[in-house]
PDB file of N, CA and C in Angstrom:
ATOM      1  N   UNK A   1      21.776  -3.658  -2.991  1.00  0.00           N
ATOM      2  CA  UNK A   1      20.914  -2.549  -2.602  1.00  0.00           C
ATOM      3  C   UNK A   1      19.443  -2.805  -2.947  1.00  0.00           C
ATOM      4  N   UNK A   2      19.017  -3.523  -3.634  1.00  0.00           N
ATOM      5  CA  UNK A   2      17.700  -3.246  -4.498  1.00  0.00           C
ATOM      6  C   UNK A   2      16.730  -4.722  -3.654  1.00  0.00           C
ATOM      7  N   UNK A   3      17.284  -5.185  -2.989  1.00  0.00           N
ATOM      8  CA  UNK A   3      17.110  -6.306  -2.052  1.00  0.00           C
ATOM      9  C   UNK A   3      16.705  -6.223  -1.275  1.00  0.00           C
ATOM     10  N   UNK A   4      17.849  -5.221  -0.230  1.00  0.00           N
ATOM     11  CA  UNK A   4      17.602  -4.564   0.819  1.00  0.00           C
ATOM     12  C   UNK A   4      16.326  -3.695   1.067  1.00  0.00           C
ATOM     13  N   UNK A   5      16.390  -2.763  -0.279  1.00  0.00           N
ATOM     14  CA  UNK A   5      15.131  -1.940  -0.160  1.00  0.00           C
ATOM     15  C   UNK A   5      14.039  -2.625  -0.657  1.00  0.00           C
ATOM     16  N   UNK A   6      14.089  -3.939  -1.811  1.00  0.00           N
ATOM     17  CA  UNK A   6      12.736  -4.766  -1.704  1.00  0.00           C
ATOM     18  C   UNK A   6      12.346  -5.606  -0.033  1.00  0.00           C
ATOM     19  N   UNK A   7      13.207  -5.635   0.601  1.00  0.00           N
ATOM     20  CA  UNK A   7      13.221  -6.191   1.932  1.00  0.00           C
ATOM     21  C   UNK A   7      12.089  -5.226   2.859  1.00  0.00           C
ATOM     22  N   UNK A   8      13.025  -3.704   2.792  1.00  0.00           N
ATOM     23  CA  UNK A   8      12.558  -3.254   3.556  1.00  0.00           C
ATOM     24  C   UNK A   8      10.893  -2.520   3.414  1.00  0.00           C
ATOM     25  N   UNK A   9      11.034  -2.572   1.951  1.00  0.00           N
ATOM     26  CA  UNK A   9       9.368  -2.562   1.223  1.00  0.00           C
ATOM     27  C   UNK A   9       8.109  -3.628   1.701  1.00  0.00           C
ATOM     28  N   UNK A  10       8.395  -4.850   1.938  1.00  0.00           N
ATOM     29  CA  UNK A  10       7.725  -6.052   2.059  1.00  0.00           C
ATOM     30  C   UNK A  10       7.288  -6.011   4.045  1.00  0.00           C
ATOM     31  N   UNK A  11       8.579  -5.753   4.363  1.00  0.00           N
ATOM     32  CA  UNK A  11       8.256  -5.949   5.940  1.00  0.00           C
ATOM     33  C   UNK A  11       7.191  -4.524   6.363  1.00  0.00           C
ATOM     34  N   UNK A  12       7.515  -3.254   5.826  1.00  0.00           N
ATOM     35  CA  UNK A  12       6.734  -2.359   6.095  1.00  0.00           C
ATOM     36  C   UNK A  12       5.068  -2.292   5.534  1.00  0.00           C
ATOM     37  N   UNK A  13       5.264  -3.461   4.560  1.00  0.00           N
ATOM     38  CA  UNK A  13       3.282  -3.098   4.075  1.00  0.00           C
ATOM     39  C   UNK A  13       3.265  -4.191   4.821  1.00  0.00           C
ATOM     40  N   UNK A  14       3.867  -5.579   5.297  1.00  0.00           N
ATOM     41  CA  UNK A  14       2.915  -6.709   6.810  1.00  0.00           C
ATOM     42  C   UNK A  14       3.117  -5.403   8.044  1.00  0.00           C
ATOM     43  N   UNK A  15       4.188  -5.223   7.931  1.00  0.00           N
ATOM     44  CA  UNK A  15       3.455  -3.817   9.684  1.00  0.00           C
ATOM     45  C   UNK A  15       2.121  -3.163   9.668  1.00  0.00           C
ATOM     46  N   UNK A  16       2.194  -2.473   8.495  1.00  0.00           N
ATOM     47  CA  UNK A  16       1.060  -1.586   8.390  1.00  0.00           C
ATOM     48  C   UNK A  16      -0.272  -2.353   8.207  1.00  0.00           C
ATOM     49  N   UNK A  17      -0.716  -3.377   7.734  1.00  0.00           N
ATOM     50  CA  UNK A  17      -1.272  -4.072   7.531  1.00  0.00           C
ATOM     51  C   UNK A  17      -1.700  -4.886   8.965  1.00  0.00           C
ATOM     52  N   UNK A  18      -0.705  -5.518   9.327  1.00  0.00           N
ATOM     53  CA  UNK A  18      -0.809  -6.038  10.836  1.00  0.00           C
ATOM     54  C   UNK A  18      -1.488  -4.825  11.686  1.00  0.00           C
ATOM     55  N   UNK A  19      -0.780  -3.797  11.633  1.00  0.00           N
ATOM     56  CA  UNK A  19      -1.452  -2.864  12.611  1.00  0.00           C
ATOM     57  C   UNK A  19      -2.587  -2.394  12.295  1.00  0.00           C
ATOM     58  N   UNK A  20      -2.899  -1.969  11.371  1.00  0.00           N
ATOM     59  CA  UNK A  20      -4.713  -1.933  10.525  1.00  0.00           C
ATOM     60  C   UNK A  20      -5.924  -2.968  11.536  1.00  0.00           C
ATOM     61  N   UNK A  21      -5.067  -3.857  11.445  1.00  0.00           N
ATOM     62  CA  UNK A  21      -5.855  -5.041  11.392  1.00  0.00           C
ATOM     63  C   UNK A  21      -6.309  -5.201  12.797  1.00  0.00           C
ATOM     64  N   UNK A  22      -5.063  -5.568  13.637  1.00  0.00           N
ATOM     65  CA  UNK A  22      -4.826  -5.834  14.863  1.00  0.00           C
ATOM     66  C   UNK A  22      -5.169  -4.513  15.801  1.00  0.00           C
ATOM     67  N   UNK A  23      -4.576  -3.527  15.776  1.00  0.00           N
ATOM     68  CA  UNK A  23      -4.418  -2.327  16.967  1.00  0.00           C
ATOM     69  C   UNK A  23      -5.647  -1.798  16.618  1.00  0.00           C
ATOM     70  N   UNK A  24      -6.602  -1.387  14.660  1.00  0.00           N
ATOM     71  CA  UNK A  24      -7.505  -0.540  15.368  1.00  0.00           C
ATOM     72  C   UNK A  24      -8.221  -0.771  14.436  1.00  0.00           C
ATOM     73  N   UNK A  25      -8.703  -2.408  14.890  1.00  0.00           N
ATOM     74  CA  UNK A  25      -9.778  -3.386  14.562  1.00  0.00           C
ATOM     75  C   UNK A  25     -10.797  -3.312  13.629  1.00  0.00           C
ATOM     76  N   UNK A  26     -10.166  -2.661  12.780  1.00  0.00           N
ATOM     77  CA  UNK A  26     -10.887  -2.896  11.237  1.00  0.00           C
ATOM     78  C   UNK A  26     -11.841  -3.623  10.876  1.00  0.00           C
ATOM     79  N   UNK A  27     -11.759  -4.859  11.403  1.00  0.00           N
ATOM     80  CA  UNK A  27     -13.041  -5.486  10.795  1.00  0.00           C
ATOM     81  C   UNK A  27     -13.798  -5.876  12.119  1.00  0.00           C
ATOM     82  N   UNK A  28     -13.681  -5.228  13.066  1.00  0.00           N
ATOM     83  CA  UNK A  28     -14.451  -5.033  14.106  1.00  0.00           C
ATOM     84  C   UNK A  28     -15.804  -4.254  14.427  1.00  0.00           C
ATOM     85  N   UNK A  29     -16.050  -3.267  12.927  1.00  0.00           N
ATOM     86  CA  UNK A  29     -17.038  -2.396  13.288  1.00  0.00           C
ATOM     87  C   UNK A  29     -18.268  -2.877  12.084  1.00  0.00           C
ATOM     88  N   UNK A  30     -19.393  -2.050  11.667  1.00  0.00           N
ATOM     89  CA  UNK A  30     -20.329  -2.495  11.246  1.00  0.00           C
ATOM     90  C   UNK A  30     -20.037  -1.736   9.736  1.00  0.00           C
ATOM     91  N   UNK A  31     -19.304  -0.830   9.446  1.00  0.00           N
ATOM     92  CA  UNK A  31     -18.361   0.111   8.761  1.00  0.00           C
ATOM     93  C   UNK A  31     -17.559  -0.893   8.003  1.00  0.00           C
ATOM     94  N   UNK A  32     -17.419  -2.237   7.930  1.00  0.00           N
ATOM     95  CA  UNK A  32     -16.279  -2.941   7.873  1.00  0.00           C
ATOM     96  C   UNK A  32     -15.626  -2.881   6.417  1.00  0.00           C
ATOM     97  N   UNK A  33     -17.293  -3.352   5.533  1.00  0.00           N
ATOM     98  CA  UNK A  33     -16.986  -2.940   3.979  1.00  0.00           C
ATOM     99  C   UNK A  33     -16.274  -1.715   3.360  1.00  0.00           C
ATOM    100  N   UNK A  34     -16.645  -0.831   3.782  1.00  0.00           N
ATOM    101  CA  UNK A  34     -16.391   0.775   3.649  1.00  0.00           C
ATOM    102  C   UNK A  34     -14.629   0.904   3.997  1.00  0.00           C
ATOM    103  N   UNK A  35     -14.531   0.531   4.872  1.00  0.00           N
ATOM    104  CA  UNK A  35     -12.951   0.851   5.777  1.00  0.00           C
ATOM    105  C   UNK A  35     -12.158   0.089   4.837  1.00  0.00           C
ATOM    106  N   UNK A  36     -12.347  -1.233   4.713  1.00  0.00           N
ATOM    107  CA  UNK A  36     -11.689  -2.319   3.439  1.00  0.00           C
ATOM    108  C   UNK A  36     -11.797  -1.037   1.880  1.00  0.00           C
ATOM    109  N   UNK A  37     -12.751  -0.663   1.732  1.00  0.00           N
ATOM    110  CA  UNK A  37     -12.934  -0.450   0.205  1.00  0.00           C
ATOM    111  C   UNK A  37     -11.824   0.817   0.132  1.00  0.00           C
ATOM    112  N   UNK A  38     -12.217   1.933   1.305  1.00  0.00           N
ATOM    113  CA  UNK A  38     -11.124   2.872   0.964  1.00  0.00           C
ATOM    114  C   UNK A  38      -9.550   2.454   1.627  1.00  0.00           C
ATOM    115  N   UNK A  39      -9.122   1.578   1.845  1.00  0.00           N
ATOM    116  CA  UNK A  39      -8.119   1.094   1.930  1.00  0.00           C
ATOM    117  C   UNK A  39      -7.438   0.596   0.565  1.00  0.00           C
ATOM    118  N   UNK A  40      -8.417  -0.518  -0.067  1.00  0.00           N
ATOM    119  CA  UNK A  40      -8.018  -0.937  -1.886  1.00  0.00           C
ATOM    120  C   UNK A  40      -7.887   0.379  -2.632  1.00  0.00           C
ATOM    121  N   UNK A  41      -8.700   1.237  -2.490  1.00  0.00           N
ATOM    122  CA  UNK A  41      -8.719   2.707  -3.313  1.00  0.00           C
ATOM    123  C   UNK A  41      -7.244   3.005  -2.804  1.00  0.00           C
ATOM    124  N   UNK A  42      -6.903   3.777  -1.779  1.00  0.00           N
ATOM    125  CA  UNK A  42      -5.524   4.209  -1.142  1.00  0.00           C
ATOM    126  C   UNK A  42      -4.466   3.243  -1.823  1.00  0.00           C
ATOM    127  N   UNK A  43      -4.469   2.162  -1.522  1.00  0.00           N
ATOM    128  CA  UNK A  43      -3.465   1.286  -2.332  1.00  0.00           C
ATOM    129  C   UNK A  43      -3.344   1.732  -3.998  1.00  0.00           C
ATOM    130  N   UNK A  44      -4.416   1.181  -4.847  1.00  0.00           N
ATOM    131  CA  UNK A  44      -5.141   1.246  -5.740  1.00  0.00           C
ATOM    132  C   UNK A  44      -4.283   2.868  -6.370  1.00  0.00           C
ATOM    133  N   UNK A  45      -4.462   4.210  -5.841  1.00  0.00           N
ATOM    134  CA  UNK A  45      -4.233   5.470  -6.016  1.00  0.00           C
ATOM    135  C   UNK A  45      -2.223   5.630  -5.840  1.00  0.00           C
ATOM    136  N   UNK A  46      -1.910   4.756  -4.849  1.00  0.00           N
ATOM    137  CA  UNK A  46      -0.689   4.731  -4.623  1.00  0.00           C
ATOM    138  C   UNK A  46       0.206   4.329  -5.619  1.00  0.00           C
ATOM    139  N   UNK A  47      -0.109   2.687  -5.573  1.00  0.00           N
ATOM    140  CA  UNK A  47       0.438   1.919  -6.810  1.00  0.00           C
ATOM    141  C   UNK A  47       0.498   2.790  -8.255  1.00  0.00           C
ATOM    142  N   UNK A  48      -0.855   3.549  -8.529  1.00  0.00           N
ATOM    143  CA  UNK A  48      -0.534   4.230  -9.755  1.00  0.00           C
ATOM    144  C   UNK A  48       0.183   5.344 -10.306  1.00  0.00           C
ATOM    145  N   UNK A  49       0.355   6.363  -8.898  1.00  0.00           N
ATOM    146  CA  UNK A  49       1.620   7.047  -8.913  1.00  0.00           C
ATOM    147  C   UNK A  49       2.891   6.402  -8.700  1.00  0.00           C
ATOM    148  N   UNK A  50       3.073   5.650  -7.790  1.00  0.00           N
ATOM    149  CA  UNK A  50       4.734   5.399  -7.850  1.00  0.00           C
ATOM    150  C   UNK A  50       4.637   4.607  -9.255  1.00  0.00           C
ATOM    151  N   UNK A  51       3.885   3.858  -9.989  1.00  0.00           N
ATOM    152  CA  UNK A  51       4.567   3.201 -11.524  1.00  0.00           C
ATOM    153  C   UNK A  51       4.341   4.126 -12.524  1.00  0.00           C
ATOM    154  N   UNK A  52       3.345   5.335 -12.193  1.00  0.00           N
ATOM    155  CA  UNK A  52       3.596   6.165 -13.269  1.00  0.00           C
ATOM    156  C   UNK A  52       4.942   7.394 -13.181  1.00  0.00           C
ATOM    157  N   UNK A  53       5.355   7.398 -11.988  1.00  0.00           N
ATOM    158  CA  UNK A  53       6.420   8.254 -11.481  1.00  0.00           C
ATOM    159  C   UNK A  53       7.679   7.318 -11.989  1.00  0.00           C
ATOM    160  N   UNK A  54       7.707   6.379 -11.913  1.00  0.00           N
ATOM    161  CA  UNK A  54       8.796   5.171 -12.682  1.00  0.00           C
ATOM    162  C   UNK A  54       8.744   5.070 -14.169  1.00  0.00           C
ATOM    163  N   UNK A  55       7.700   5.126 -14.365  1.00  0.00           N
ATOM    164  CA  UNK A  55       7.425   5.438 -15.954  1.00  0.00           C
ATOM    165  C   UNK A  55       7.799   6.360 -16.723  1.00  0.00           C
ATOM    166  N   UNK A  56       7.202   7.404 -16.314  1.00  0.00           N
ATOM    167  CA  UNK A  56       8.214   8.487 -16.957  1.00  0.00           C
ATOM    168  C   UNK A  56       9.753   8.736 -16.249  1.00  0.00           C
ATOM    169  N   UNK A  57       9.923   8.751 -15.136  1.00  0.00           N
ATOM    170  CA  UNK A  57      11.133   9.426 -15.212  1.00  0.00           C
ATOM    171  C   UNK A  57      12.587   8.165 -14.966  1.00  0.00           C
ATOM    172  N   UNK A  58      12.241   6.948 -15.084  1.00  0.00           N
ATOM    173  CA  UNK A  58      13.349   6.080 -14.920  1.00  0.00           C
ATOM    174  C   UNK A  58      13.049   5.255 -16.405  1.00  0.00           C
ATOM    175  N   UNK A  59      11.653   4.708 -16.917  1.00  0.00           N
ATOM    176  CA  UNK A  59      11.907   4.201 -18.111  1.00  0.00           C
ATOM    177  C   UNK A  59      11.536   4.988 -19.270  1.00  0.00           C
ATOM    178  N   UNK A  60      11.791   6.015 -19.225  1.00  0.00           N
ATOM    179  CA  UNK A  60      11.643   7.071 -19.945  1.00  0.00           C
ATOM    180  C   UNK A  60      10.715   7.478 -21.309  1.00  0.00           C
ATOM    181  N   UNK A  61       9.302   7.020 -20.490  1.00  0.00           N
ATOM    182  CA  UNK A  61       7.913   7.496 -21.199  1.00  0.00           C
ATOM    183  C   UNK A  61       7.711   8.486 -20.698  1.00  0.00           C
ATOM    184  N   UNK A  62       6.924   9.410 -21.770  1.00  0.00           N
ATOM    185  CA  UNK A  62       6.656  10.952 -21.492  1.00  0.00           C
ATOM    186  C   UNK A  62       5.123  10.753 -21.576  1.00  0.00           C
TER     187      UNK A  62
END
């Protein structure tokens, strides 16, 4: 199971990523820095809830 869903974790951030990139040309505009930066932030904001949501409630820090 934990395979599967690292599987299906990995293929969905190259989609999203591919499609960023490709369909609505991100580094196509003059904006380019800006669009990149709040993208690392979004990641950046994400990553720190799901490991702090793992943190407390699966390795059991309060």
């Amino acid at each position: 199971m934990p395979i599967t869903m690292t599987i299906l974790l990995v293929t969905a951030f190259i989609q999203a990523g591919l499609q960023l990139v490709v369909f609505m040309h991100a580094g196509e505009t003059n904006d380019k820095p800006a669009i990149y930066t709040n993208i690392y932030y979004g990641l950046v904001i994400a990553l720190v809830t799901i490991f702090g949501t793992l943190l407390c409630m699966i390795w059991g820090y309060i």
